[in-house]
Coordinates of C-alpha atoms and ligand atoms in Angstrom, one line a residue:
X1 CA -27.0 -31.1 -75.9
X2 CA -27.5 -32.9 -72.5
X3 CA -30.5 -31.4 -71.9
X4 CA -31.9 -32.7 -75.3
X5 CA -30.5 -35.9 -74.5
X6 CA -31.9 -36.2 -71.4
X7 CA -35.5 -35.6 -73.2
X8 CA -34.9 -38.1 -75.6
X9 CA -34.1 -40.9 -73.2
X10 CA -37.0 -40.0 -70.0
X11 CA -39.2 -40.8 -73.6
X12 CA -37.3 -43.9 -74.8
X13 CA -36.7 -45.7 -71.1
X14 CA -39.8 -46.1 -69.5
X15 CA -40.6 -45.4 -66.3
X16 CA -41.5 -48.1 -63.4
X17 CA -44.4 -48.7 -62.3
X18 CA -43.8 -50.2 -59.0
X19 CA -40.9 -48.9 -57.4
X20 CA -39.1 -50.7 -54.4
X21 CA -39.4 -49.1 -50.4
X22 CA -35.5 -47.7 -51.3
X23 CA -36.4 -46.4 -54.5
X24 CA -39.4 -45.0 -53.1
X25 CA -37.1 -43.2 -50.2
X26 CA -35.0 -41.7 -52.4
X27 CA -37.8 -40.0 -54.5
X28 CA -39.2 -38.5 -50.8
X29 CA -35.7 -37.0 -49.9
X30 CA -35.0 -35.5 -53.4
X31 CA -38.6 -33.9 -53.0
X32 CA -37.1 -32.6 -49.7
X33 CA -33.9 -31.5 -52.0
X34 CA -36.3 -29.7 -54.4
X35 CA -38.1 -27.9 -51.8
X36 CA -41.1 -30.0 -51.0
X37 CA -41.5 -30.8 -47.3
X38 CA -41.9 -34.2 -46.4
X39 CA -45.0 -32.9 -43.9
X40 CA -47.0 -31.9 -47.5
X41 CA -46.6 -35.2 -48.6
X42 CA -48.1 -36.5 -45.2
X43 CA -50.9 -34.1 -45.1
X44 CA -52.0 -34.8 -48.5
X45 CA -51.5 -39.2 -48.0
X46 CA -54.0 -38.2 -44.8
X47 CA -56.3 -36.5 -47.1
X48 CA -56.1 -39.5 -49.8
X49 CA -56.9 -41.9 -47.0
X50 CA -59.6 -40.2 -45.0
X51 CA -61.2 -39.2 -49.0
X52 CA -61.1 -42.7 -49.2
X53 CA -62.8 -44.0 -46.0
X54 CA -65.2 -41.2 -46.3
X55 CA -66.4 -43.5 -49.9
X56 CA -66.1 -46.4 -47.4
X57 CA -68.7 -44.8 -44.7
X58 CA -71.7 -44.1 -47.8
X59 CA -71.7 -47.9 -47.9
X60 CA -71.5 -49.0 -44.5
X61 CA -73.1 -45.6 -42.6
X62 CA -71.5 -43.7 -39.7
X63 CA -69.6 -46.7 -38.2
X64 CA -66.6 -46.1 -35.7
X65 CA -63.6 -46.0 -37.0
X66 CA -60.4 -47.3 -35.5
X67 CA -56.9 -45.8 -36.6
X68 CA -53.6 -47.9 -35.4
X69 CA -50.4 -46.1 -36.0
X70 CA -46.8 -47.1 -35.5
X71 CA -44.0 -44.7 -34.4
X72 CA -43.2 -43.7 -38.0
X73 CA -44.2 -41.9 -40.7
X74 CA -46.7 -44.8 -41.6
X75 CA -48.1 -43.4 -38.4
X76 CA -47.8 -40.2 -39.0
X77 CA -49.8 -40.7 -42.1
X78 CA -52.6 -41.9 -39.5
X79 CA -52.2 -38.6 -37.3
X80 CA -53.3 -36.8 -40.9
X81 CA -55.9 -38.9 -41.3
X82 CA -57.4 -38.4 -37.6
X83 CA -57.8 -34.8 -38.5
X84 CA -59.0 -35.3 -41.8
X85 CA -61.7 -37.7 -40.5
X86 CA -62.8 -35.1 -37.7
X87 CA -64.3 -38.5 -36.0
X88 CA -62.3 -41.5 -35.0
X89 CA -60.2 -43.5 -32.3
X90 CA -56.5 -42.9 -32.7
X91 CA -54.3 -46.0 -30.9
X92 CA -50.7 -45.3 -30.8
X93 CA -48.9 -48.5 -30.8
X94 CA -45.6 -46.8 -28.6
X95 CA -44.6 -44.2 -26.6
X96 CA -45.1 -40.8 -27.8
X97 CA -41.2 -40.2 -27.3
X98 CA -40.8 -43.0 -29.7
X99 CA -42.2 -41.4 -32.6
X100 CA -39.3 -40.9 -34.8
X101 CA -39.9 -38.0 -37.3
X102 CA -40.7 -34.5 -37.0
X103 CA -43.6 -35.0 -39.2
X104 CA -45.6 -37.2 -37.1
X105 CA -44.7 -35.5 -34.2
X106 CA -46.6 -32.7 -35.4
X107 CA -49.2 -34.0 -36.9
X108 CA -49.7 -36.0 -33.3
X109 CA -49.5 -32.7 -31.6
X110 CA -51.8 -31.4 -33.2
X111 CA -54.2 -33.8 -32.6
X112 CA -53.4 -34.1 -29.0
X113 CA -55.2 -30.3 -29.5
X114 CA -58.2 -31.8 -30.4
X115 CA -58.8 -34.1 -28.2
X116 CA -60.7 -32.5 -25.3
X117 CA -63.6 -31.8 -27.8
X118 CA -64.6 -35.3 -27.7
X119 CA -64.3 -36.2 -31.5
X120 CA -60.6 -37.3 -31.6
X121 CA -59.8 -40.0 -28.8
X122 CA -55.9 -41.5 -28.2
X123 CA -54.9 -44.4 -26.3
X124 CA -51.4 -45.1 -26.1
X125 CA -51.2 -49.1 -26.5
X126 CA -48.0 -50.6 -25.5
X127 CA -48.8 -53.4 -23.3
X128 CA -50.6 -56.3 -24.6
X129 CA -53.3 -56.1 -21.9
X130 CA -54.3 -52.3 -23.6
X131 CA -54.0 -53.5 -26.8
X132 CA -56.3 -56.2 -26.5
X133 CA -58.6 -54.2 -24.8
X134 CA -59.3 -52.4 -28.0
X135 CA -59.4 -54.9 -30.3
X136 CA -62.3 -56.5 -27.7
X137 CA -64.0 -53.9 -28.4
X138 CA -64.2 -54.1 -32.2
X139 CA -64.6 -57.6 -31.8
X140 CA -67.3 -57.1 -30.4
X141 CA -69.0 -54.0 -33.1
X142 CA -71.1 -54.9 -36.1
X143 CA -69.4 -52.6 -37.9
X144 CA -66.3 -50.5 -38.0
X145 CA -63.7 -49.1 -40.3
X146 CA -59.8 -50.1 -39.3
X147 CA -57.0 -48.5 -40.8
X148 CA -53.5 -50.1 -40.5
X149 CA -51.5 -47.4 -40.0
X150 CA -48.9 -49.4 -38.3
X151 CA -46.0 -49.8 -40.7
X152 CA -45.2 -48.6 -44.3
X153 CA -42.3 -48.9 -46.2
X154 CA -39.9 -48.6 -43.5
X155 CA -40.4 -52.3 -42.5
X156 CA -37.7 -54.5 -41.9
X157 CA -37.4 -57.9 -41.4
X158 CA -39.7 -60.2 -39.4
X159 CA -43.0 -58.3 -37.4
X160 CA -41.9 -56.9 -34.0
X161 CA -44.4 -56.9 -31.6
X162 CA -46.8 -55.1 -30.4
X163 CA -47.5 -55.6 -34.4
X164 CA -47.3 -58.8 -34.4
X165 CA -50.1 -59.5 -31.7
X166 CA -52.2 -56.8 -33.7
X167 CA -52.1 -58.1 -36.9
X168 CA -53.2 -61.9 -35.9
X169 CA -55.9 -60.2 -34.2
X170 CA -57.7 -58.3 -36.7
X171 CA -57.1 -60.7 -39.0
X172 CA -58.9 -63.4 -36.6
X173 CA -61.9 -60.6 -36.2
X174 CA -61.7 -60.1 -40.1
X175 CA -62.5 -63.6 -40.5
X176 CA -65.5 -63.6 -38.3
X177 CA -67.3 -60.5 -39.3
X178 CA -66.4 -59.0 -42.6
X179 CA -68.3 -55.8 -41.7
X180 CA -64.9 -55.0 -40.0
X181 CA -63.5 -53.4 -42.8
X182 CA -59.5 -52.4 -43.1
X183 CA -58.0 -49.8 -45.1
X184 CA -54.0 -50.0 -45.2
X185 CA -52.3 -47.2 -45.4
X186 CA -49.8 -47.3 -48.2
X187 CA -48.1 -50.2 -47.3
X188 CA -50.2 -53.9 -45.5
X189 CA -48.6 -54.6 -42.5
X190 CA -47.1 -57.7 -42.3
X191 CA -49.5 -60.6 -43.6
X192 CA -52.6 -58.6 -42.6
X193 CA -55.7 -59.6 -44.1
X194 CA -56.9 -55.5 -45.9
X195 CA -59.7 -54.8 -47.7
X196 CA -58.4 -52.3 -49.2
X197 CA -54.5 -50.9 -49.9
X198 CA -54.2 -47.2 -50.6
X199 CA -50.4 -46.4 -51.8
X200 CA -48.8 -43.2 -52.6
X201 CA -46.9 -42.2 -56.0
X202 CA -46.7 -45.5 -56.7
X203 CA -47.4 -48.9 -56.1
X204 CA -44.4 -50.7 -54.0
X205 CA -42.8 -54.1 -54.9
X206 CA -43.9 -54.9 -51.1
X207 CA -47.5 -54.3 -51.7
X208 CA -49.1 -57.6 -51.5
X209 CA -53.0 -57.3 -52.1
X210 CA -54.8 -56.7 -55.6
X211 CA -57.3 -54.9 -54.7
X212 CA -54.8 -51.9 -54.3
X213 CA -55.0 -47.9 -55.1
X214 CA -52.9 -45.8 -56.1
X215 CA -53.1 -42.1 -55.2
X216 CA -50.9 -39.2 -56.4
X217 CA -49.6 -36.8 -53.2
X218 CA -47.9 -33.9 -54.8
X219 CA -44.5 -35.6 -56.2
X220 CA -43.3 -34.4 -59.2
X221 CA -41.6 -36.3 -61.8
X222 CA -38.6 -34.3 -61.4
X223 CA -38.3 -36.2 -58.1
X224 CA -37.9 -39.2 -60.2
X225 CA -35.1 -37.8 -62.1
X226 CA -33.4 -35.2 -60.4
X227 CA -30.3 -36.1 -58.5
X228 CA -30.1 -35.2 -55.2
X229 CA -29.2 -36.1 -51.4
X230 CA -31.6 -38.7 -51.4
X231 CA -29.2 -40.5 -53.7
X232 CA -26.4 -39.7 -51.3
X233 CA -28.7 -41.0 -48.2
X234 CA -29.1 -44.2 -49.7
X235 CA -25.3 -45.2 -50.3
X236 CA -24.0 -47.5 -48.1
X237 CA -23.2 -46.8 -44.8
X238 CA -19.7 -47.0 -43.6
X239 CA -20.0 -50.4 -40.7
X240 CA -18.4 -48.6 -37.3
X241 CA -16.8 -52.2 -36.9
X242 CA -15.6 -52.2 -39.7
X243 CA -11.4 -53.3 -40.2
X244 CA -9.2 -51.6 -43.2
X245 CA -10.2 -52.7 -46.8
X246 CA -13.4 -53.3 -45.8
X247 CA -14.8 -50.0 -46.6
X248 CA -13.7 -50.5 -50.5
X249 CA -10.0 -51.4 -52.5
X250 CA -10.0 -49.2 -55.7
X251 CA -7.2 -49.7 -58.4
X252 CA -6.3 -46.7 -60.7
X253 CA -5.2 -47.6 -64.0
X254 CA -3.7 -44.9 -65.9
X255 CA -0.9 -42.4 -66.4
X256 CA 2.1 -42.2 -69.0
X257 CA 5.1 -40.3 -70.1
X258 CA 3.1 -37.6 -70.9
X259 CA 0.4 -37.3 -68.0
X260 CA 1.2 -38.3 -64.5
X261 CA -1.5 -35.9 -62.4
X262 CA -4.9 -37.7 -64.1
X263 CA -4.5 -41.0 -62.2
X264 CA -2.7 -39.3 -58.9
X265 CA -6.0 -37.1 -58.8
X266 CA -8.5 -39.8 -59.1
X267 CA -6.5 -42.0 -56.7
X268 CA -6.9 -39.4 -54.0
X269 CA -10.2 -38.5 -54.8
X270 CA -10.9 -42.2 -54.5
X271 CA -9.5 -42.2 -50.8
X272 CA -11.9 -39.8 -49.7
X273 CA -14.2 -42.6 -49.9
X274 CA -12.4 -45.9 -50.0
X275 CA -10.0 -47.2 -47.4
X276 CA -7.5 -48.7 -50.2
X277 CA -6.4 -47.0 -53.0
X278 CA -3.6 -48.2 -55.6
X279 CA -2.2 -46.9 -58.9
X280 CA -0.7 -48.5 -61.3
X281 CA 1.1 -46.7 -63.6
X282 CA 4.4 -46.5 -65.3
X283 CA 7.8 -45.6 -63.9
X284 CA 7.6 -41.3 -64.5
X285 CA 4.2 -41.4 -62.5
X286 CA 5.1 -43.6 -59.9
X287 CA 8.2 -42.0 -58.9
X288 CA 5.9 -38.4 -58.7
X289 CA 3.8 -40.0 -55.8
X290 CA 4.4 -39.2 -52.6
X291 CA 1.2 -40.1 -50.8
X292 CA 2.1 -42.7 -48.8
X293 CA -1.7 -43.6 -48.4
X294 CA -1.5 -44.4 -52.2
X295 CA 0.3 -48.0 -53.0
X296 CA 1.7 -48.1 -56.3
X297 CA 2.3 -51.0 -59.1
X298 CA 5.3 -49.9 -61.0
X299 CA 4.9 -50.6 -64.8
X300 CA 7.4 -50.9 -67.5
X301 CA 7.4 -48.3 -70.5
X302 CA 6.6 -45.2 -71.3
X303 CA 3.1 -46.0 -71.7
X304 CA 0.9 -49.0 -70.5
X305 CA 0.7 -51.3 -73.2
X306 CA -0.6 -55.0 -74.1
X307 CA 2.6 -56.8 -72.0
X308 CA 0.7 -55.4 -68.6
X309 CA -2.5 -56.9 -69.6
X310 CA -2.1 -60.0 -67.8
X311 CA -0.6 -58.8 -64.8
X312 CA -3.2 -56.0 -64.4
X313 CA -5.8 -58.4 -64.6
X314 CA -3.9 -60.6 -61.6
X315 CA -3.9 -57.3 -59.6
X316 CA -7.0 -56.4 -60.3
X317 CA -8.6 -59.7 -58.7
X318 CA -7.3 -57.9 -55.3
X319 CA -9.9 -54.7 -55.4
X320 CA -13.4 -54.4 -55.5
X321 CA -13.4 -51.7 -58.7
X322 CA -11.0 -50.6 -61.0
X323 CA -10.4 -46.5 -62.6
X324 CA -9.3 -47.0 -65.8
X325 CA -7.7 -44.4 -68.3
X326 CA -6.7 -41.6 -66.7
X327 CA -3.8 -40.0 -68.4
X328 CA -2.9 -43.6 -70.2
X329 CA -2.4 -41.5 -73.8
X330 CA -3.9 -42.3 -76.8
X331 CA -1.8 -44.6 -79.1
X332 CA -1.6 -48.2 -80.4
X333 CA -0.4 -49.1 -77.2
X334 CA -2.6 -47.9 -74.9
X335 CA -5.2 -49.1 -77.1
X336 CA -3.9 -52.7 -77.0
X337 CA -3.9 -52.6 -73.6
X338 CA -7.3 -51.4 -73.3
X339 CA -9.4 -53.4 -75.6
X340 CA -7.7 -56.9 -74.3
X341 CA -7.3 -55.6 -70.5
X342 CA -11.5 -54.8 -70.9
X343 CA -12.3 -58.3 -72.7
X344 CA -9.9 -60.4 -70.2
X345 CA -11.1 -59.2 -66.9
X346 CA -13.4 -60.8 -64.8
X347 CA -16.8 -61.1 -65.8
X348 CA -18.4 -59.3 -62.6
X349 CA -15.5 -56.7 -62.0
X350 CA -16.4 -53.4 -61.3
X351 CA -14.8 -50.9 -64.0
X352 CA -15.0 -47.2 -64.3
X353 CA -14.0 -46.3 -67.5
X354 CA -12.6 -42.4 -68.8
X355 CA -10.9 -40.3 -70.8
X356 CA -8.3 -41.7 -72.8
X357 CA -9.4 -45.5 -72.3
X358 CA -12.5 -44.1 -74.0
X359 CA -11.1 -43.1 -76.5
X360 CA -9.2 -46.3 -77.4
X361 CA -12.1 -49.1 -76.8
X362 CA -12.8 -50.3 -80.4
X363 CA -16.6 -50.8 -80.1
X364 CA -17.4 -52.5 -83.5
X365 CA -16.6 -55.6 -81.2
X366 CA -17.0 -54.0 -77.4
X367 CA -19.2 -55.6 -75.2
X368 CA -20.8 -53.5 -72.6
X369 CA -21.3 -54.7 -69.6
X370 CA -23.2 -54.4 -66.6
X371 CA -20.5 -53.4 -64.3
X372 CA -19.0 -50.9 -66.4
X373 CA -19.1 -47.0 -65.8
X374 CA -18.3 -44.7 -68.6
X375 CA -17.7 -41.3 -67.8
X376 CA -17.7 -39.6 -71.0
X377 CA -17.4 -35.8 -72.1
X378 CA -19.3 -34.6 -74.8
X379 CA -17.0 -35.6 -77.8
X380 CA -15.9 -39.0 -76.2
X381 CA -19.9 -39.6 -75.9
X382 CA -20.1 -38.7 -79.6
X383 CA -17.1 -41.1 -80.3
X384 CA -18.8 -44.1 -78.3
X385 CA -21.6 -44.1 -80.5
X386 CA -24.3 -44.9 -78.1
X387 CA -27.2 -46.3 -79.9
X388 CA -30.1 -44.5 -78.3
X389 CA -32.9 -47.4 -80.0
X390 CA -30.3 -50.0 -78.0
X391 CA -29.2 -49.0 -74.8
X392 CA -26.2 -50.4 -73.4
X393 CA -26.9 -52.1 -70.3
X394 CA -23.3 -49.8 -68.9
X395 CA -24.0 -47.2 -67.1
X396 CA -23.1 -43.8 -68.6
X397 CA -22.6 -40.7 -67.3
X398 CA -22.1 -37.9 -69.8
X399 CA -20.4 -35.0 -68.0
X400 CA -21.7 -31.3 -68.8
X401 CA -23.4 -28.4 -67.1
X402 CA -25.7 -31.4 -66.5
X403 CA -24.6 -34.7 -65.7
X404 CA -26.9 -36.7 -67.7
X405 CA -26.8 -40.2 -66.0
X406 CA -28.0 -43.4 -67.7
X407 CA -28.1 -47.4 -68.7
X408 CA -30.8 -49.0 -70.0
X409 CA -33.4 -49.0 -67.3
X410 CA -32.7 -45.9 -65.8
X411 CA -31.8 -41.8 -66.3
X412 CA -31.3 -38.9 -63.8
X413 CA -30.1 -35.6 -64.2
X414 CA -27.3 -34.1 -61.9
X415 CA -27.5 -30.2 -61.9
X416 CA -24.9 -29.5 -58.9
X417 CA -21.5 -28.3 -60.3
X418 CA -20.7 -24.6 -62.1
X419 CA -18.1 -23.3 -64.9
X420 CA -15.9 -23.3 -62.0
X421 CA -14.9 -26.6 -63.0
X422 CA -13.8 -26.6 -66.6
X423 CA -10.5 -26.6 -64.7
X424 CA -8.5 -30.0 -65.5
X425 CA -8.7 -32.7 -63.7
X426 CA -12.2 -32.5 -62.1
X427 CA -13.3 -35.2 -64.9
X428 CA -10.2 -37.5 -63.0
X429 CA -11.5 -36.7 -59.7
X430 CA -15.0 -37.6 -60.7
X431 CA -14.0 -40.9 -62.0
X432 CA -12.0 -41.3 -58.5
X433 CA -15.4 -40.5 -56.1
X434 CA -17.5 -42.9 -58.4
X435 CA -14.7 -45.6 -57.8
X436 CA -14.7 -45.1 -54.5
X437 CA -18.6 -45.2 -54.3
X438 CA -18.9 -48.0 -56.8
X439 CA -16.2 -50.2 -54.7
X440 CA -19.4 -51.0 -52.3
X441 CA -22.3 -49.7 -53.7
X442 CA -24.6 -50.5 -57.0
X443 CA -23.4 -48.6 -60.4
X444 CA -26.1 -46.3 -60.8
X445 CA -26.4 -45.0 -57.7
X446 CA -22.4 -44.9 -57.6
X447 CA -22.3 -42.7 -61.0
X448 CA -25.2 -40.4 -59.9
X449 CA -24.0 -39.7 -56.2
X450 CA -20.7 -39.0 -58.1
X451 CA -21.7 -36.5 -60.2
X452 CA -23.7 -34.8 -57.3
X453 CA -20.8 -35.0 -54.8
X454 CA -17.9 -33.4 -56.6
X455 CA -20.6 -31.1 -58.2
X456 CA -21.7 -30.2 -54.9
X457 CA -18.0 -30.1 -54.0
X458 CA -17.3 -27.4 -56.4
X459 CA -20.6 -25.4 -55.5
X460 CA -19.1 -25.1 -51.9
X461 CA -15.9 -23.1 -53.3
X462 CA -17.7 -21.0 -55.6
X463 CA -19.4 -19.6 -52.6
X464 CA -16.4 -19.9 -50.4
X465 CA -13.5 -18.9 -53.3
X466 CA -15.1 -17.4 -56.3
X467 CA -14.4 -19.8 -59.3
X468 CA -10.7 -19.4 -58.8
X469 CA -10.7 -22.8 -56.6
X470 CA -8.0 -25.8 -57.5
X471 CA -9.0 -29.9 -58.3
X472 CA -7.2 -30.1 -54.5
X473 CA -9.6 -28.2 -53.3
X474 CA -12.3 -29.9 -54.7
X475 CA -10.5 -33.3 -53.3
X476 CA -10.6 -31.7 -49.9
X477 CA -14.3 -30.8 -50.1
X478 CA -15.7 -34.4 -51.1
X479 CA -15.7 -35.4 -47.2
X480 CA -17.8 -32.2 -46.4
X481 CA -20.5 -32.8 -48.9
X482 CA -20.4 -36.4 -47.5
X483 CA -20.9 -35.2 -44.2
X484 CA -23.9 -32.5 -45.0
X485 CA -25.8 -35.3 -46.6
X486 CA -24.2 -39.2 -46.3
Ligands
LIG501 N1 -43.2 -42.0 -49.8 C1 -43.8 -40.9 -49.6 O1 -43.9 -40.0 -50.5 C2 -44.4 -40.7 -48.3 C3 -44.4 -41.6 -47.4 N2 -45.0 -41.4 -46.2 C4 -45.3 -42.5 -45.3 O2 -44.0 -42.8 -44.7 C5 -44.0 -44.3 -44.6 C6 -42.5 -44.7 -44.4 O3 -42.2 -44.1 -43.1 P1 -40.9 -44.6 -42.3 O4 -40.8 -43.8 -41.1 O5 -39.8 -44.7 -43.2 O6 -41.2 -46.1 -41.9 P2 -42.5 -46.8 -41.3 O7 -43.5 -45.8 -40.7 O8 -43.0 -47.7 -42.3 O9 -41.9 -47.7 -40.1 C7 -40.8 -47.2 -39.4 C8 -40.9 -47.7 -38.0 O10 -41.3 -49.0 -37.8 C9 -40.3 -49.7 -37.1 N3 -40.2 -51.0 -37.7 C10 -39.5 -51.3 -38.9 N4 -39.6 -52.7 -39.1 C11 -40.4 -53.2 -38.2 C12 -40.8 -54.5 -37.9 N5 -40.5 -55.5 -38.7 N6 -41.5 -54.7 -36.7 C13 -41.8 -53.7 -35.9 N7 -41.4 -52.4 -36.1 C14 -40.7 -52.2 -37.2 C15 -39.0 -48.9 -37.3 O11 -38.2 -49.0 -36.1 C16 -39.6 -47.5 -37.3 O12 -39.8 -47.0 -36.0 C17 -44.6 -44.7 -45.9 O13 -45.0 -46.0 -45.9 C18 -45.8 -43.7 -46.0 O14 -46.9 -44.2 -45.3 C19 -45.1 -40.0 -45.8 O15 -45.7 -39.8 -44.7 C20 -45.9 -39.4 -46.9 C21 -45.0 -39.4 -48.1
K502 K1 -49.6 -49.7 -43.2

């Protein structure tokens, strides 16, 4: 069923076209996940560019060509492109022992190989008097080729120099002699003048210039779709300076007479990730915690009903997301609490919503809103009636042998997890990591590093324990598969 489902909506929500630097990040560390080497991607971006320069040299003839690279894979993209060229000046804006990835360090090695047979020249520029050296001298050509392969999508924030310096340069000698003609690789840097942009996969919300192409480098679409730790790479980093409560307040809604270990097990799944964690729940649940790392709002009843509606919302104005339903019991109760606790919260408050509150939401009349997360199994998906011609702008994550994650805008597949897990309570602790993720990160990302996480949580003991491993084990795991990949 998922997989069908999962079909159905890759054709119903279409894909973007231009994809942000983040976006784009993710879909090169989940080709990493799915076995493609970051170093294929380079050499085939070098063999784009230098395809692409070669079109550029029938038109102008055998001119020199000129290829600045920064310290990162941008660069690195340049080093390919040296090689693939065979002829050409290589300037290394940096210190070798700058360049930050393994990729372009090999790819610079190797070309440091070539250089004593006269067709590959480097000059490391990191003073201003070197770099202007160089751009003298193609100030002073008829003709030449430049390709920017200073800075790609990695940018941040204003240009640093030596950039800085370079960019106003070229841009000064672009104005004088347009035979100078300059390719950008992937990404323009900063506000320089190209003639030409050549992107890879696809085009970048940060690409400036029209007259832009965009050239396929061995991704496949899978790396669109398929969760992986390039989700996990992009969630929010944990601030060193961080004080207590910063890192996330989660509230757990949910228990009853009848179920007290649901919300106990989301609430300390939640803690693996968030630095305040609180359930409320009613007096037989309470009274069974004895975390003290867990604070506890003591409810009247045997089950949560429409009198704690108002004083859930109050308490829920103190935490950055609420986990709602585990264990609450399905009744008229629960079901008043549910529908008015859902339709009087804030506006902008961050709900994950499960199990039993699922299965009480009356959605003739339910809006769904941005910031809700429903974590539905297959029957409570069934039950929610999803309209698949209307997607609900919610994000939903229907649980199975694959996570099937999705809103309106977006779908991904999680395939981490085994039958391992049909054991209760793994559905409560999922519920508690996406809280805990969703508390400071963006929903999406929150339900889809979820999935991954506790699946990748349970993959661990399969190997470690067989399948006879307990939800506490899988608690304890979460801060592992954090670790391997956060
Ligand atoms: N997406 C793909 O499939 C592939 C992309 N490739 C190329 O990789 C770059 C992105 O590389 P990355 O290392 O992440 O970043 P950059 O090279 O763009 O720059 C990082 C480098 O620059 C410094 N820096 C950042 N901001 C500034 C600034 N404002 N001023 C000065 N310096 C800055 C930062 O400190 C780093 O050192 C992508 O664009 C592609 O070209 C892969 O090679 C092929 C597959
Ligand atoms: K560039």
């Amino acid at each position: 069923m998922n997989l069908k489902l999962f079909k159905i909506l890759t054709k119903k929500i279409k894909e973007k076209e231009i994809i942000s630097p983040k976006e784009m990040e993710i879909i090169d560390n989940n080709c990493e996940y799915l076995g493609i080497p970051k170093i294929l991607l380079m050499e085939n971006a070098g063999k784009c560019v230098s395809d692409e320069i070669d079109n550029l040299r029938v038109e102008l003839g055998d001119v020199p060509i000129f290829i600045f690279c920064g310290t990162g894979n941008n660069g690195g993209d340049g080093f390919a492109t040296a090689r693939h060229l065979g002829k050409c000046k290589v300037i290394l804006l940096g210190k070798e022992e700058n360049i930050k990835t393994y990729e372009a360090r090999e790819n610079f090695k190797i070309l440091k190989n070539l250089t004593e047979f006269g067709n590959i020249e480097i000059k490391n520029a990191t003073y201003p008097n070197e770099i202007l050296e160089i751009l003298n001298e193609i100030e002073n050509l008829d003709k030449a080729i430049v390709v920017d392969a200073m800075l790609g999508t990695g940018i941040r924030g204003e240009l640093r120099e030596p950039y800085g310096t370079v960019v106003e340069k070229l841009n000064k000698i672009k104005r004088k002699n347009d035979n100078i003609k300059i390719i950008s690789v992937d990404v323009e840097t900063g506000n320089l003048n190209a003639d030409k942009v050549i992107t890879f996969h696809k085009r970048k919300t940060i690409n400036k210039l029209n007259n832009l192409i965009v050239k396929p480098i061995g991704i496949p679409k899978e790396a669109e779709y398929v969760v992986g730790w390039g989700d996990l790479k992009a969630l929010s980093k944990r601030d060193p300076n961080s004080h207590k409560g910063e890192n996330g307040k989660v509230l757990v809604i949910g228990g009853s007479k009848e179920f007290f270990g649901a919300p106990i097990l989301a609430g300390l799944a939640a803690l693996k990730l968030a630095d305040i964690v609180s359930i409320a729940s009613v007096k037989d649940v309470v009274k069974k915690i004895t975390n003290p790392e867990l604070i506890t709002y003591k409810l009247k009843g045997d089950y949560i009903g429409e009198k704690c509606i108002d004083k859930l919302i109050e308490i829920s104005k103190k935490y950055d997301c609420i986990v709602l339903g585990n264990g609450l019991g399905v009744n008229e109760e629960t079901k008043g609490f549910v529908n008015g606790f859902l339709e009087g919260i804030d506006k902008d408050k961050k709900v994950v919503i499960d199990a039993d509150a699922i299965k009480v939401i009356d959605y003739e009349k339910f809006e769904f809103r941005e910031n809700f997360i429903f974590t539905p199994h297959r029957r409570e998906f069934e039950y929610m009636g999803v309209n698949l011609d209307n997607l609900p702008s919610s994000t939903i994550v229907l649980k199975g042998k694959y996570d099937i994650i999705f809103n309106k805008n977006n779908v991904k597949i999680n395939k981490t997890g085994n039958s391992g897990m049909t054991i209760g309570g793994t559905g409560d602790i999922l519920c508690g990591i996406i809280g805990g993720l969703y508390a400071k990160n963006e929903a999406f990302l929150s339900a889809c590093c979820g999935c991954f996480i506790n699946g990748y949580a349970g993959d661990l003991l399969l190997k470690e324990k067989g399948y006879y491993y307990t939800p506490m084990d899988i608690i304890e795991k979460i801060p592992h598969v954090l670790k391997l990949f956060g």
